[in-house]
Each structure stands twice: as C-alpha cells, then as structure tokens.
Amino acid sequence: MANENITKELNKAKAHIERAGEEAGERLQELSRKWLAEGVALSKRALDLGAESLRRAANSLDEAKSKLSN
C-alpha cells in the first residue's frame, strides 16, 4: 500500500513537472516571437534612418556640385 501511494505521488509530481515544462516552453516561444518582432522593427527603423542619412548626404553632394559648376 505504501508503495502504491509513493507511486501515485511520483506520478502526480511527474505530471506536474511535465505541465510546467510545457507551459515554460510555450512562454519561451511567446517571448521569442515578441523579441523577434521587436528586433525586426528596430532593424527596419535603423535601415530607415540610414537611408535618410544617405539621402541627405546625396543632396548635400548635389548642392556642392551645383555650386562648383556655377
């Protein structure tokens, strides 16, 4: 009888650990998706800022060329 009780308790503990592991895995996937989305958004913003800087530099170069040719 004692062995049966121990076995039942071990099985309950095992089931609890498995559920906790599944929940932790789901939470990790959720966080990974959020971090990926934030990383993509930050990368896009950095590219947009870089493109704007290049446009400004090109405009400045065009203005300088125009002044030199006049």
PDB file of N, CA and C in Angstrom, residues 12-66:
ATOM      1  N   LYS A  12       2.023  11.928  -9.908  1.00  0.00           N
ATOM      2  CA  LYS A  12       1.472  13.285  -9.836  1.00  0.00           C
ATOM      3  C   LYS A  12       2.580  14.320 -10.022  1.00  0.00           C
ATOM      4  N   ALA A  13       3.695  14.090  -9.347  1.00  0.00           N
ATOM      5  CA  ALA A  13       4.824  15.017  -9.459  1.00  0.00           C
ATOM      6  C   ALA A  13       5.353  15.053 -10.890  1.00  0.00           C
ATOM      7  N   LYS A  14       5.428  13.892 -11.509  1.00  0.00           N
ATOM      8  CA  LYS A  14       5.905  13.814 -12.893  1.00  0.00           C
ATOM      9  C   LYS A  14       4.967  14.578 -13.820  1.00  0.00           C
ATOM     10  N   ALA A  15       3.660  14.385 -13.638  1.00  0.00           N
ATOM     11  CA  ALA A  15       2.681  15.090 -14.469  1.00  0.00           C
ATOM     12  C   ALA A  15       2.784  16.602 -14.255  1.00  0.00           C
ATOM     13  N   HIS A  16       2.965  17.000 -13.019  1.00  0.00           N
ATOM     14  CA  HIS A  16       3.100  18.423 -12.708  1.00  0.00           C
ATOM     15  C   HIS A  16       4.345  19.006 -13.383  1.00  0.00           C
ATOM     16  N   ILE A  17       5.439  18.295 -13.302  1.00  0.00           N
ATOM     17  CA  ILE A  17       6.688  18.752 -13.926  1.00  0.00           C
ATOM     18  C   ILE A  17       6.527  18.838 -15.443  1.00  0.00           C
ATOM     19  N   GLU A  18       5.850  17.864 -16.037  1.00  0.00           N
ATOM     20  CA  GLU A  18       5.633  17.882 -17.487  1.00  0.00           C
ATOM     21  C   GLU A  18       4.782  19.083 -17.890  1.00  0.00           C
ATOM     22  N   ARG A  19       3.716  19.359 -17.124  1.00  0.00           N
ATOM     23  CA  ARG A  19       2.871  20.524 -17.423  1.00  0.00           C
ATOM     24  C   ARG A  19       3.666  21.818 -17.278  1.00  0.00           C
ATOM     25  N   ALA A  20       4.449  21.899 -16.222  1.00  0.00           N
ATOM     26  CA  ALA A  20       5.261  23.099 -16.008  1.00  0.00           C
ATOM     27  C   ALA A  20       6.257  23.287 -17.152  1.00  0.00           C
ATOM     28  N   GLY A  21       6.840  22.192 -17.616  1.00  0.00           N
ATOM     29  CA  GLY A  21       7.773  22.265 -18.742  1.00  0.00           C
ATOM     30  C   GLY A  21       7.089  22.725 -20.014  1.00  0.00           C
ATOM     31  N   GLU A  22       5.886  22.212 -20.256  1.00  0.00           N
ATOM     32  CA  GLU A  22       5.133  22.624 -21.442  1.00  0.00           C
ATOM     33  C   GLU A  22       4.776  24.104 -21.368  1.00  0.00           C
ATOM     34  N   GLU A  23       4.327  24.540 -20.188  1.00  0.00           N
ATOM     35  CA  GLU A  23       3.985  25.952 -20.016  1.00  0.00           C
ATOM     36  C   GLU A  23       5.208  26.842 -20.192  1.00  0.00           C
ATOM     37  N   ALA A  24       6.328  26.416 -19.665  1.00  0.00           N
ATOM     38  CA  ALA A  24       7.563  27.191 -19.818  1.00  0.00           C
ATOM     39  C   ALA A  24       7.969  27.257 -21.288  1.00  0.00           C
ATOM     40  N   GLY A  25       7.824  26.149 -22.003  1.00  0.00           N
ATOM     41  CA  GLY A  25       8.147  26.132 -23.425  1.00  0.00           C
ATOM     42  C   GLY A  25       7.250  27.064 -24.220  1.00  0.00           C
ATOM     43  N   GLU A  26       5.956  27.062 -23.888  1.00  0.00           N
ATOM     44  CA  GLU A  26       5.018  27.955 -24.568  1.00  0.00           C
ATOM     45  C   GLU A  26       5.358  29.415 -24.291  1.00  0.00           C
ATOM     46  N   ARG A  27       5.693  29.710 -23.054  1.00  0.00           N
ATOM     47  CA  ARG A  27       6.052  31.086 -22.687  1.00  0.00           C
ATOM     48  C   ARG A  27       7.330  31.522 -23.403  1.00  0.00           C
ATOM     49  N   LEU A  28       8.286  30.617 -23.493  1.00  0.00           N
ATOM     50  CA  LEU A  28       9.530  30.923 -24.196  1.00  0.00           C
ATOM     51  C   LEU A  28       9.267  31.206 -25.672  1.00  0.00           C
ATOM     52  N   GLN A  29       8.388  30.421 -26.290  1.00  0.00           N
ATOM     53  CA  GLN A  29       8.045  30.664 -27.692  1.00  0.00           C
ATOM     54  C   GLN A  29       7.373  32.021 -27.858  1.00  0.00           C
ATOM     55  N   GLU A  30       6.484  32.351 -26.926  1.00  0.00           N
ATOM     56  CA  GLU A  30       5.805  33.644 -26.977  1.00  0.00           C
ATOM     57  C   GLU A  30       6.808  34.791 -26.860  1.00  0.00           C
ATOM     58  N   LEU A  31       7.724  34.677 -25.909  1.00  0.00           N
ATOM     59  CA  LEU A  31       8.747  35.714 -25.748  1.00  0.00           C
ATOM     60  C   LEU A  31       9.652  35.799 -26.969  1.00  0.00           C
ATOM     61  N   SER A  32       9.990  34.661 -27.539  1.00  0.00           N
ATOM     62  CA  SER A  32      10.842  34.647 -28.735  1.00  0.00           C
ATOM     63  C   SER A  32      10.162  35.378 -29.885  1.00  0.00           C
ATOM     64  N   ARG A  33       8.859  35.136 -30.053  1.00  0.00           N
ATOM     65  CA  ARG A  33       8.117  35.829 -31.121  1.00  0.00           C
ATOM     66  C   ARG A  33       8.111  37.338 -30.880  1.00  0.00           C
ATOM     67  N   LYS A  34       7.896  37.740 -29.625  1.00  0.00           N
ATOM     68  CA  LYS A  34       7.884  39.173 -29.313  1.00  0.00           C
ATOM     69  C   LYS A  34       9.248  39.796 -29.552  1.00  0.00           C
ATOM     70  N   TRP A  35      10.313  39.121 -29.083  1.00  0.00           N
ATOM     71  CA  TRP A  35      11.662  39.659 -29.265  1.00  0.00           C
ATOM     72  C   TRP A  35      12.027  39.733 -30.740  1.00  0.00           C
ATOM     73  N   LEU A  36      11.600  38.736 -31.508  1.00  0.00           N
ATOM     74  CA  LEU A  36      11.873  38.759 -32.942  1.00  0.00           C
ATOM     75  C   LEU A  36      11.159  39.937 -33.589  1.00  0.00           C
ATOM     76  N   ALA A  37       9.890  40.126 -33.243  1.00  0.00           N
ATOM     77  CA  ALA A  37       9.128  41.239 -33.808  1.00  0.00           C
ATOM     78  C   ALA A  37       9.764  42.575 -33.438  1.00  0.00           C
ATOM     79  N   GLU A  38      10.182  42.723 -32.187  1.00  0.00           N
ATOM     80  CA  GLU A  38      10.830  43.965 -31.764  1.00  0.00           C
ATOM     81  C   GLU A  38      12.161  44.157 -32.477  1.00  0.00           C
ATOM     82  N   GLY A  39      12.900  43.074 -32.650  1.00  0.00           N
ATOM     83  CA  GLY A  39      14.181  43.159 -33.349  1.00  0.00           C
ATOM     84  C   GLY A  39      14.000  43.559 -34.799  1.00  0.00           C
ATOM     85  N   VAL A  40      12.976  43.005 -35.444  1.00  0.00           N
ATOM     86  CA  VAL A  40      12.689  43.355 -36.835  1.00  0.00           C
ATOM     87  C   VAL A  40      12.300  44.828 -36.927  1.00  0.00           C
ATOM     88  N   ALA A  41      11.465  45.271 -35.994  1.00  0.00           N
ATOM     89  CA  ALA A  41      11.046  46.673 -36.001  1.00  0.00           C
ATOM     90  C   ALA A  41      12.242  47.603 -35.791  1.00  0.00           C
ATOM     91  N   LEU A  42      13.123  47.254 -34.866  1.00  0.00           N
ATOM     92  CA  LEU A  42      14.308  48.081 -34.626  1.00  0.00           C
ATOM     93  C   LEU A  42      15.236  48.083 -35.835  1.00  0.00           C
ATOM     94  N   SER A  43      15.395  46.932 -36.471  1.00  0.00           N
ATOM     95  CA  SER A  43      16.248  46.852 -37.662  1.00  0.00           C
ATOM     96  C   SER A  43      15.677  47.700 -38.786  1.00  0.00           C
ATOM     97  N   LYS A  44      14.357  47.641 -38.961  1.00  0.00           N
ATOM     98  CA  LYS A  44      13.716  48.444 -40.005  1.00  0.00           C
ATOM     99  C   LYS A  44      13.918  49.931 -39.727  1.00  0.00           C
ATOM    100  N   ARG A  45      13.762  50.319 -38.483  1.00  0.00           N
ATOM    101  CA  ARG A  45      13.956  51.727 -38.113  1.00  0.00           C
ATOM    102  C   ARG A  45      15.403  52.158 -38.377  1.00  0.00           C
ATOM    103  N   ALA A  46      16.355  51.309 -38.042  1.00  0.00           N
ATOM    104  CA  ALA A  46      17.763  51.630 -38.290  1.00  0.00           C
ATOM    105  C   ALA A  46      18.025  51.776 -39.785  1.00  0.00           C
ATOM    106  N   LEU A  47      17.436  50.893 -40.590  1.00  0.00           N
ATOM    107  CA  LEU A  47      17.600  50.998 -42.042  1.00  0.00           C
ATOM    108  C   LEU A  47      16.965  52.278 -42.577  1.00  0.00           C
ATOM    109  N   ASP A  48      15.793  52.621 -42.062  1.00  0.00           N
ATOM    110  CA  ASP A  48      15.134  53.859 -42.488  1.00  0.00           C
ATOM    111  C   ASP A  48      15.991  55.077 -42.153  1.00  0.00           C
ATOM    112  N   LEU A  49      16.559  55.094 -40.949  1.00  0.00           N
ATOM    113  CA  LEU A  49      17.416  56.218 -40.554  1.00  0.00           C
ATOM    114  C   LEU A  49      18.673  56.279 -41.415  1.00  0.00           C
ATOM    115  N   GLY A  50      19.242  55.121 -41.709  1.00  0.00           N
ATOM    116  CA  GLY A  50      20.420  55.078 -42.574  1.00  0.00           C
ATOM    117  C   GLY A  50      20.106  55.578 -43.974  1.00  0.00           C
ATOM    118  N   ALA A  51      18.958  55.181 -44.500  1.00  0.00           N
ATOM    119  CA  ALA A  51      18.550  55.625 -45.837  1.00  0.00           C
ATOM    120  C   ALA A  51      18.339  57.135 -45.857  1.00  0.00           C
ATOM    121  N   GLU A  52      17.734  57.662 -44.814  1.00  0.00           N
ATOM    122  CA  GLU A  52      17.528  59.113 -44.727  1.00  0.00           C
ATOM    123  C   GLU A  52      18.868  59.845 -44.670  1.00  0.00           C
ATOM    124  N   SER A  53      19.809  59.328 -43.929  1.00  0.00           N
ATOM    125  CA  SER A  53      21.142  59.940 -43.862  1.00  0.00           C
ATOM    126  C   SER A  53      21.815  59.923 -45.228  1.00  0.00           C
ATOM    127  N   LEU A  54      21.678  58.818 -45.943  1.00  0.00           N
ATOM    128  CA  LEU A  54      22.263  58.738 -47.289  1.00  0.00           C
ATOM    129  C   LEU A  54      21.595  59.730 -48.238  1.00  0.00           C
ATOM    130  N   ARG A  55      20.276  59.889 -48.129  1.00  0.00           N
ATOM    131  CA  ARG A  55      19.580  60.868 -48.975  1.00  0.00           C
ATOM    132  C   ARG A  55      20.091  62.283 -48.690  1.00  0.00           C
ATOM    133  N   ARG A  56      20.244  62.601 -47.427  1.00  0.00           N
ATOM    134  CA  ARG A  56      20.741  63.933 -47.061  1.00  0.00           C
ATOM    135  C   ARG A  56      22.161  64.147 -47.579  1.00  0.00           C
ATOM    136  N   ALA A  57      22.987  63.129 -47.453  1.00  0.00           N
ATOM    137  CA  ALA A  57      24.364  63.238 -47.948  1.00  0.00           C
ATOM    138  C   ALA A  57      24.372  63.426 -49.461  1.00  0.00           C
ATOM    139  N   ALA A  58      23.517  62.693 -50.162  1.00  0.00           N
ATOM    140  CA  ALA A  58      23.444  62.826 -51.620  1.00  0.00           C
ATOM    141  C   ALA A  58      22.963  64.222 -52.005  1.00  0.00           C
ATOM    142  N   ASN A  59      21.988  64.742 -51.282  1.00  0.00           N
ATOM    143  CA  ASN A  59      21.502  66.097 -51.563  1.00  0.00           C
ATOM    144  C   ASN A  59      22.599  67.128 -51.320  1.00  0.00           C
ATOM    145  N   SER A  60      23.340  66.962 -50.245  1.00  0.00           N
ATOM    146  CA  SER A  60      24.446  67.886 -49.957  1.00  0.00           C
ATOM    147  C   SER A  60      25.500  67.822 -51.051  1.00  0.00           C
ATOM    148  N   LEU A  61      25.792  66.630 -51.514  1.00  0.00           N
ATOM    149  CA  LEU A  61      26.765  66.462 -52.591  1.00  0.00           C
ATOM    150  C   LEU A  61      26.273  67.125 -53.871  1.00  0.00           C
ATOM    151  N   ASP A  62      24.998  66.941 -54.182  1.00  0.00           N
ATOM    152  CA  ASP A  62      24.433  67.584 -55.372  1.00  0.00           C
ATOM    153  C   ASP A  62      24.509  69.108 -55.268  1.00  0.00           C
ATOM    154  N   GLU A  63      24.222  69.648 -54.083  1.00  0.00           N
ATOM    155  CA  GLU A  63      24.308  71.095 -53.882  1.00  0.00           C
ATOM    156  C   GLU A  63      25.744  71.586 -54.053  1.00  0.00           C
ATOM    157  N   ALA A  64      26.686  70.836 -53.507  1.00  0.00           N
ATOM    158  CA  ALA A  64      28.095  71.226 -53.629  1.00  0.00           C
ATOM    159  C   ALA A  64      28.532  71.186 -55.088  1.00  0.00           C
ATOM    160  N   LYS A  65      28.132  70.157 -55.823  1.00  0.00           N
ATOM    161  CA  LYS A  65      28.483  70.067 -57.251  1.00  0.00           C
ATOM    162  C   LYS A  65      27.887  71.239 -58.020  1.00  0.00           C
ATOM    163  N   SER A  66      26.648  71.571 -57.686  1.00  0.00           N
ATOM    164  CA  SER A  66      25.970  72.671 -58.368  1.00  0.00           C
ATOM    165  C   SER A  66      26.695  73.992 -58.119  1.00  0.00           C
TER     166      SER A  66
END
